[in-house]
CSV table of C-alpha atoms in Angstrom, one decimal:
chain,number,residue,atom,x,y,z
A,1,MET,CA,43.2,-0.1,29.6
A,2,PRO,CA,45.1,-3.8,28.9
A,3,PRO,CA,45.8,-5.4,32.7
A,4,ASP,CA,48.9,-4.9,34.3
A,5,GLY,CA,51.3,-7.5,35.4
A,6,PRO,CA,54.3,-9.8,34.7
A,7,GLY,CA,54.7,-11.3,30.9
A,8,PHE,CA,52.2,-8.7,29.4
A,9,THR,CA,53.5,-6.7,26.9
A,10,VAL,CA,51.7,-4.3,24.5
A,11,ALA,CA,51.9,-6.3,21.5
A,12,ASP,CA,49.3,-9.0,23.7
A,13,ALA,CA,47.0,-6.3,23.9
A,14,PRO,CA,43.7,-6.6,21.6
A,15,ALA,CA,44.5,-4.7,18.1
A,16,GLU,CA,42.1,-1.7,18.0
A,17,VAL,CA,38.8,-2.3,15.5
A,18,SER,CA,38.7,0.6,13.4
A,19,PRO,CA,35.8,2.7,13.5
A,20,ARG,CA,32.7,2.2,10.9
A,21,ARG,CA,33.4,5.2,8.2
A,22,TYR,CA,30.4,7.1,6.6
A,23,ARG,CA,30.0,9.0,3.7
A,24,VAL,CA,29.8,12.4,4.0
A,25,LEU,CA,29.5,14.7,0.6
A,26,THR,CA,30.1,18.7,1.0
A,27,ILE,CA,27.0,20.8,-0.4
A,28,ASP,CA,28.9,21.1,-3.7
A,29,ASP,CA,30.2,17.3,-4.1
A,30,PHE,CA,26.1,16.6,-3.4
A,31,LEU,CA,24.7,18.6,-6.3
A,32,ALA,CA,27.3,17.4,-8.3
A,33,THR,CA,26.6,13.6,-7.9
A,34,GLU,CA,24.5,12.3,-10.4
A,35,PHE,CA,22.4,9.5,-8.5
A,36,PRO,CA,20.0,7.3,-11.1
A,37,LEU,CA,16.7,9.1,-11.7
A,38,ARG,CA,13.9,7.1,-9.7
A,39,GLU,CA,11.6,5.0,-11.8
A,40,THR,CA,8.1,4.4,-11.0
A,41,VAL,CA,6.7,0.6,-11.1
A,42,LEU,CA,3.1,1.5,-10.7
A,43,SER,CA,2.5,5.1,-11.6
A,44,PRO,CA,1.3,7.2,-9.5
A,45,TRP,CA,2.5,5.8,-5.9
A,46,LEU,CA,4.7,2.7,-6.2
A,47,PRO,CA,8.3,4.0,-6.9
A,48,SER,CA,11.0,1.7,-7.9
A,49,LYS,CA,12.9,0.6,-4.3
A,50,GLY,CA,9.3,2.1,-2.8
A,51,LEU,CA,8.0,0.8,0.3
A,52,ALA,CA,4.2,1.2,0.6
A,53,MET,CA,1.2,0.0,2.8
A,54,ILE,CA,-2.5,-0.8,1.7
A,55,TYR,CA,-4.7,-1.3,4.5
A,56,GLY,CA,-8.4,-1.3,4.8
A,57,PRO,CA,-11.4,-3.1,7.1
A,58,ARG,CA,-11.8,-7.4,6.7
A,59,GLY,CA,-13.4,-8.0,3.6
A,60,ILE,CA,-14.0,-4.8,1.8
A,61,GLY,CA,-11.4,-6.0,-1.0
A,62,LYS,CA,-8.0,-6.3,-0.2
A,63,THR,CA,-7.0,-9.3,-1.9
A,64,HIS,CA,-8.5,-8.1,-5.4
A,65,VAL,CA,-6.3,-4.8,-5.5
A,66,THR,CA,-3.4,-7.2,-4.0
A,67,LEU,CA,-4.0,-9.7,-7.0
A,68,GLY,CA,-4.9,-6.8,-9.2
A,69,CYS,CA,-1.7,-4.6,-8.9
A,70,ALA,CA,0.4,-7.7,-8.6
A,71,TYR,CA,-1.0,-8.7,-12.1
A,72,ALA,CA,-0.7,-4.9,-13.7
A,73,ILE,CA,2.9,-4.8,-12.3
A,74,ALA,CA,4.2,-8.0,-14.1
A,75,SER,CA,2.4,-7.5,-17.1
A,76,GLY,CA,3.2,-4.1,-17.5
A,77,GLY,CA,-0.8,-3.3,-17.5
A,78,ARG,CA,-3.2,-1.0,-15.8
A,79,PHE,CA,-5.3,-1.6,-13.0
A,80,LEU,CA,-7.9,1.0,-11.5
A,81,ARG,CA,-6.6,3.9,-12.5
A,82,TRP,CA,-2.8,3.1,-11.6
A,83,HIS,CA,-0.6,1.3,-14.5
A,84,ALA,CA,3.1,-0.2,-15.4
A,85,GLY,CA,5.2,1.6,-17.5
A,86,GLU,CA,7.2,-1.4,-18.0
A,87,ALA,CA,6.6,-5.3,-17.0
A,88,ARG,CA,8.8,-6.4,-13.7
A,89,ARG,CA,9.2,-9.3,-11.8
A,90,VAL,CA,6.3,-9.6,-8.6
A,91,ILE,CA,6.1,-12.3,-5.6
A,92,VAL,CA,3.4,-12.4,-3.5
A,93,ILE,CA,3.9,-13.7,0.0
A,94,ASP,CA,0.0,-14.7,1.3
A,95,GLY,CA,-0.1,-15.9,4.7
A,96,GLU,CA,-4.5,-15.4,5.0
A,97,MET,CA,-5.7,-16.9,1.7
A,98,PRO,CA,-6.1,-20.3,1.0
A,99,ALA,CA,-4.2,-21.6,-1.8
A,100,VAL,CA,-7.0,-22.5,-3.9
A,101,VAL,CA,-9.1,-19.7,-2.9
A,102,LEU,CA,-6.0,-17.8,-4.4
A,103,GLN,CA,-6.3,-19.9,-7.4
A,104,GLU,CA,-9.5,-19.4,-8.2
A,105,ARG,CA,-9.3,-14.8,-8.0
A,106,MET,CA,-5.9,-15.4,-10.0
A,107,LYS,CA,-8.0,-17.3,-12.9
A,108,ARG,CA,-10.9,-14.7,-13.2
A,109,ILE,CA,-8.2,-12.2,-13.6
A,110,VAL,CA,-6.2,-14.0,-16.1
A,111,GLU,CA,-9.1,-14.7,-17.9
A,112,ALA,CA,-10.4,-10.7,-18.3
A,113,ALA,CA,-6.9,-9.6,-18.7
A,114,ASP,CA,-5.8,-8.2,-22.2
A,115,THR,CA,-2.2,-8.7,-21.7
A,116,ALA,CA,-0.4,-11.6,-19.7
A,117,PRO,CA,3.0,-11.7,-17.8
A,118,SER,CA,5.7,-14.1,-18.7
A,119,SER,CA,5.5,-17.2,-16.3
A,120,GLU,CA,8.5,-15.9,-14.7
A,121,TYR,CA,7.6,-12.4,-13.7
A,122,LEU,CA,4.6,-13.6,-11.3
A,123,ARG,CA,5.1,-15.9,-8.5
A,124,PHE,CA,3.2,-17.2,-5.5
A,125,LEU,CA,4.8,-18.2,-2.1
A,126,PRO,CA,1.0,-19.6,-0.5
A,127,MET,CA,1.9,-20.0,3.3
A,128,ASP,CA,-0.3,-22.5,3.9
A,129,LEU,CA,1.7,-24.7,1.2
A,130,GLN,CA,4.4,-24.8,3.4
A,131,GLU,CA,5.4,-26.6,6.8
A,132,GLY,CA,6.3,-25.0,10.1
A,133,ASN,CA,5.2,-21.2,10.9
A,134,PHE,CA,6.6,-18.1,9.3
A,135,ASP,CA,7.5,-14.9,10.9
A,136,LEU,CA,8.7,-11.9,9.0
A,137,GLY,CA,10.0,-10.2,11.7
A,138,ASN,CA,12.1,-13.6,12.6
A,139,GLU,CA,15.9,-13.0,11.2
A,140,ALA,CA,16.1,-16.7,10.6
A,141,ASP,CA,12.9,-16.6,8.5
A,142,GLN,CA,14.5,-13.6,7.1
A,143,ARG,CA,17.7,-15.5,5.9
A,144,ALA,CA,15.4,-18.9,4.8
A,145,LEU,CA,13.3,-16.5,2.4
A,146,GLU,CA,15.9,-14.3,0.4
A,147,PRO,CA,17.0,-17.1,-2.3
A,148,ASP,CA,13.4,-16.9,-2.9
A,149,LEU,CA,13.3,-13.3,-3.4
A,150,ALA,CA,16.5,-13.4,-6.2
A,151,GLY,CA,15.1,-11.7,-9.2
A,152,ALA,CA,12.4,-9.8,-8.0
A,153,ASP,CA,11.6,-6.2,-8.2
A,154,VAL,CA,8.3,-6.4,-6.4
A,155,VAL,CA,7.3,-7.9,-3.2
A,156,ILE,CA,3.9,-8.2,-1.8
A,157,VAL,CA,3.2,-9.1,1.8
A,158,ASP,CA,-0.5,-10.0,2.5
A,159,ASN,CA,-0.7,-9.4,4.7
A,160,ILE,CA,1.3,-7.7,8.2
A,161,SER,CA,-0.8,-9.4,10.7
A,162,THR,CA,-0.4,-13.4,9.5
A,163,LEU,CA,3.5,-12.8,8.5
A,164,ALA,CA,4.5,-10.5,10.8
A,165,ARG,CA,3.8,-11.9,13.9
A,166,ILE,CA,6.4,-11.1,16.3
A,167,GLY,CA,6.0,-9.0,19.4
A,168,ARG,CA,2.6,-7.1,19.8
A,169,GLU,CA,0.8,-5.3,17.0
A,170,ASN,CA,0.6,-1.9,19.1
A,171,GLU,CA,4.3,-1.9,19.9
A,172,ALA,CA,6.3,0.4,17.5
A,173,GLU,CA,9.5,-1.8,19.3
A,174,SER,CA,8.0,-5.5,17.5
A,175,TRP,CA,7.6,-3.6,14.1
A,176,LEU,CA,11.3,-2.9,13.8
A,177,PRO,CA,12.6,-6.3,12.8
A,178,VAL,CA,10.4,-5.9,9.4
A,179,GLN,CA,11.1,-2.4,9.4
A,180,GLU,CA,14.7,-3.4,9.1
A,181,TRP,CA,13.7,-6.4,6.7
A,182,ALA,CA,11.9,-3.9,4.2
A,183,LEU,CA,14.8,-1.4,4.1
A,184,GLN,CA,17.3,-4.4,3.2
A,185,GLN,CA,15.1,-4.8,0.5
A,186,ARG,CA,14.9,-1.6,-0.8
A,187,ARG,CA,18.9,-1.2,-0.8
A,188,ALA,CA,18.3,-4.6,-2.9
A,189,GLY,CA,16.8,-2.4,-5.3
A,190,ARG,CA,13.4,-4.2,-4.8
A,191,SER,CA,9.7,-2.7,-3.8
A,192,VAL,CA,7.9,-3.8,-1.1
A,193,VAL,CA,3.9,-3.2,-0.3
A,194,PHE,CA,2.4,-4.3,2.7
A,195,ILE,CA,-1.6,-5.1,3.0
A,196,HIS,CA,-2.7,-4.5,6.5
A,197,HIS,CA,-5.8,-4.5,8.2
A,198,ALA,CA,-8.0,-1.3,9.8
A,199,GLY,CA,-9.0,-1.5,13.5
A,200,LYS,CA,-12.1,-0.7,14.8
A,201,GLY,CA,-11.4,3.0,14.5
A,202,GLY,CA,-10.8,2.7,11.0
A,203,ALA,CA,-7.1,3.7,11.1
A,204,GLN,CA,-4.5,1.0,10.3
A,205,ARG,CA,-4.1,-1.7,13.2
A,206,GLY,CA,-0.8,-1.2,16.0
A,207,THR,CA,1.6,1.4,15.5
A,208,SER,CA,1.7,4.1,13.6
A,209,ARG,CA,5.5,4.2,13.7
A,210,ARG,CA,4.6,1.5,10.3
A,211,GLU,CA,4.6,4.3,8.5
A,212,ASP,CA,7.1,6.5,9.3
A,213,VAL,CA,9.7,4.5,6.3
A,214,LEU,CA,6.6,4.1,4.0
A,215,ASP,CA,6.5,6.6,0.4
A,216,THR,CA,2.8,5.6,0.3
A,217,VAL,CA,0.0,4.5,2.4
A,218,ILE,CA,-3.3,3.5,0.5
A,219,ALA,CA,-6.6,3.4,3.1
A,220,LEU,CA,-9.5,1.5,1.3
A,221,ARG,CA,-12.5,2.8,3.1
A,222,LYS,CA,-16.5,1.5,2.7
A,223,PRO,CA,-18.3,4.0,1.3
A,224,GLN,CA,-21.4,5.7,3.9
A,225,ASP,CA,-23.9,3.9,1.5
A,226,TYR,CA,-22.3,0.5,1.2
A,227,LEU,CA,-24.8,-2.7,1.3
A,228,ALA,CA,-23.5,-6.0,1.9
A,229,ASP,CA,-24.4,-7.8,-1.5
A,230,GLN,CA,-22.6,-4.7,-3.2
A,231,GLY,CA,-18.8,-6.7,-2.4
A,232,ALA,CA,-15.6,-5.2,-3.7
A,233,ARG,CA,-17.1,-1.6,-3.6
A,234,PHE,CA,-14.8,0.6,-1.8
A,235,GLU,CA,-13.2,4.2,-1.5
A,236,VAL,CA,-9.4,4.7,-2.5
A,237,HIS,CA,-7.6,7.5,-0.2
A,238,PHE,CA,-3.8,8.5,-0.4
A,239,GLU,CA,-2.8,8.8,3.5
A,240,LYS,CA,0.8,9.2,2.6
A,241,ASN,CA,2.2,10.4,-0.9
A,242,ARG,CA,5.5,10.8,-1.4
A,243,GLY,CA,6.6,11.8,-4.9
A,244,PHE,CA,3.0,12.7,-6.3
A,245,HIS,CA,0.3,15.1,-5.6
A,246,GLY,CA,-2.1,17.3,-7.4
A,247,ALA,CA,-5.1,15.2,-9.6
A,248,ASP,CA,-2.8,11.7,-9.3
A,249,ALA,CA,-3.6,11.9,-5.3
A,250,ASN,CA,-7.8,12.3,-5.9
A,251,PRO,CA,-9.7,10.2,-3.7
A,252,PHE,CA,-11.7,7.9,-5.8
A,253,GLU,CA,-14.5,5.1,-5.7
A,254,ALA,CA,-13.7,1.7,-6.8
A,255,ALA,CA,-16.3,-1.4,-7.5
A,256,LEU,CA,-16.3,-4.5,-9.6
A,257,GLY,CA,-19.1,-5.5,-11.1
A,258,ALA,CA,-20.0,-8.3,-13.6
A,259,GLY,CA,-18.1,-6.0,-15.9
A,260,GLY,CA,-15.3,-5.6,-14.4
A,261,TRP,CA,-14.4,-2.6,-12.7
A,262,THR,CA,-15.5,0.9,-12.7
A,263,MET,CA,-14.3,3.8,-11.4
A,264,ARG,CA,-15.8,7.7,-10.2
A,265,ASP,CA,-14.3,10.3,-8.6
A,266,LEU,CA,-15.6,10.7,-4.5
A,267,THR,CA,-16.6,14.4,-5.7
A,268,ASP,CA,-19.0,12.6,-8.4
A,269,VAL,CA,-20.1,10.5,-5.7
A,270,ASP,CA,-21.0,13.0,-3.6
A,271,MET,CA,-22.5,15.2,-5.9
A,272,ALA,CA,-24.7,12.7,-6.6
A,273,ARG,CA,-25.9,11.8,-3.4
A,274,VAL,CA,-26.6,15.1,-2.4
A,275,ALA,CA,-28.5,15.7,-5.5
A,276,VAL,CA,-30.8,13.0,-4.4
A,277,LEU,CA,-31.2,13.9,-1.2
A,278,LYS,CA,-32.1,17.3,-2.6
A,279,ALA,CA,-34.8,16.2,-4.8
A,280,GLU,CA,-36.2,14.9,-1.4
A,281,ARG,CA,-36.6,18.6,-0.4
A,282,MET,CA,-34.2,18.0,2.1
A,283,SER,CA,-32.5,21.4,3.7
A,284,VAL,CA,-28.7,21.8,3.3
A,285,ARG,CA,-28.4,21.3,7.0
A,286,ASP,CA,-30.5,17.9,6.9
A,287,ILE,CA,-28.4,16.8,3.7
A,288,ALA,CA,-24.9,18.1,6.1
A,289,GLU,CA,-26.2,15.4,8.5
A,290,GLU,CA,-27.2,12.8,6.5
A,291,THR,CA,-23.9,12.5,4.3
A,292,GLY,CA,-21.5,13.6,7.1
A,293,LEU,CA,-20.1,16.4,4.6
A,294,SER,CA,-19.7,20.3,6.1
A,295,LYS,CA,-22.7,22.4,5.4
A,296,SER,CA,-20.2,24.3,3.1
A,297,LYS,CA,-19.4,21.6,0.8
A,298,VAL,CA,-23.1,20.6,0.5
A,299,GLY,CA,-23.7,24.0,-1.0
A,300,ARG,CA,-20.8,23.8,-3.3
A,301,LEU,CA,-22.2,20.1,-4.6
A,302,LEU,CA,-25.5,21.6,-4.9
A,303,ASN,CA,-24.4,24.4,-7.1
A,304,ARG,CA,-22.1,22.5,-9.3
A,305,ALA,CA,-24.8,20.0,-9.2
A,306,SER,CA,-27.5,22.8,-10.4
A,307,GLU,CA,-24.6,24.0,-13.3
A,308,ILE,CA,-24.5,20.7,-15.0
A,309,GLY,CA,-28.6,20.4,-14.5
A,310,THR,CA,-28.4,17.3,-12.4
A,311,VAL,CA,-30.7,19.2,-9.8
A,312,PRO,CA,-33.4,22.2,-10.5
A,313,SER,CA,-31.4,25.8,-10.0
A,314,PRO,CA,-31.9,27.8,-6.5
A,315,ALA,CA,-34.5,30.0,-9.2
A,316,HIS,CA,-36.5,27.1,-9.6
A,317,GLY,CA,-36.9,25.9,-6.2
C-alpha cells in the first residue's frame, strides 16, 4: 500500500509491474502446432538440443570416449557403434587433462581416421592453458565463456569434478547453477555432454539430481575379468535412454587395441565366459557364483552356446 501523508498522491505511487505471461495452449492448438523435428547429433543417444552424461571410474578410458565422440560429430563420422549423420561444430572444454597429453591422443585419432573435420568444426579449451580458476557454476565464468560457444552445436564438458566446483558435489542445490547453464545451452540450440567420475559404489559420483534433465546417461564399467594391462577396455551401459530403445540401447563391450576399437555384445561376452567355465566341468551354480550371473541366465547362455556348438550339448556331457 502507498504511504499516506501530506504531499503524496496516487501519481507518486510506483507503477505496477506487469506479471510475466506464459504461453498456454489448448489441446487443439497444441496438437496443431508444427514443431521442428528433433534431429540426432550422434545416433542413437545424442539428440540436437540434448543433454547427456558419460561417467565411469578413473582410468577406464573416458577421455578416449570423449575425444572419439567429439571427432565423430565434428567430421560426420563414426565412433564405436554410434554415427553422426552430418558434421557439426564441437567445442571440448577440458579441465583435467594436460594439453600436451590431450594433443597426443588427438594426433592418434587423426592418424587412424578415415575422415577429417574442417578446422573450425572441432575446437578445444584446455584449462591448463588459461589464467586463473574456472567454475561452470559461477555466473561470471559462464558469461565469460559464452563468446567462445558462439556457433557451437555441441559442448563437451570434461569433467564435472574439475569444471563445476561450486558447493559440495553431493548436494543437489550446488548443481542447480550448472543445470540452469545446461538448459540455457539447450535453449540456444546446443547439445551438452558432461563427462563425470563414478563413485566407490560404481554409480555416478555426487547427487543423482544431475540426471533429472538429462536425455541420456551412459555408464562405462570395467568387465569382471578386466586386467590392468588391457588398457581401455570397458562395458557400455545405457542407464537412461530417452527417445531410443531396443537393440540401440543394448549394452556392449569396447576395447582399444593396436588395430583400433573392437566391440561385441555383452551377451556374447557372457556366453564365452560361461562356455569356458563349463568346459572346466563347473556346475551351473558354481558358474553363477563365479560370474555374478543368475543361474537361470547361465542356463540360457549354456543352451545357446550348445546350439551354436561353443560347448558340448547336454547329451554329450
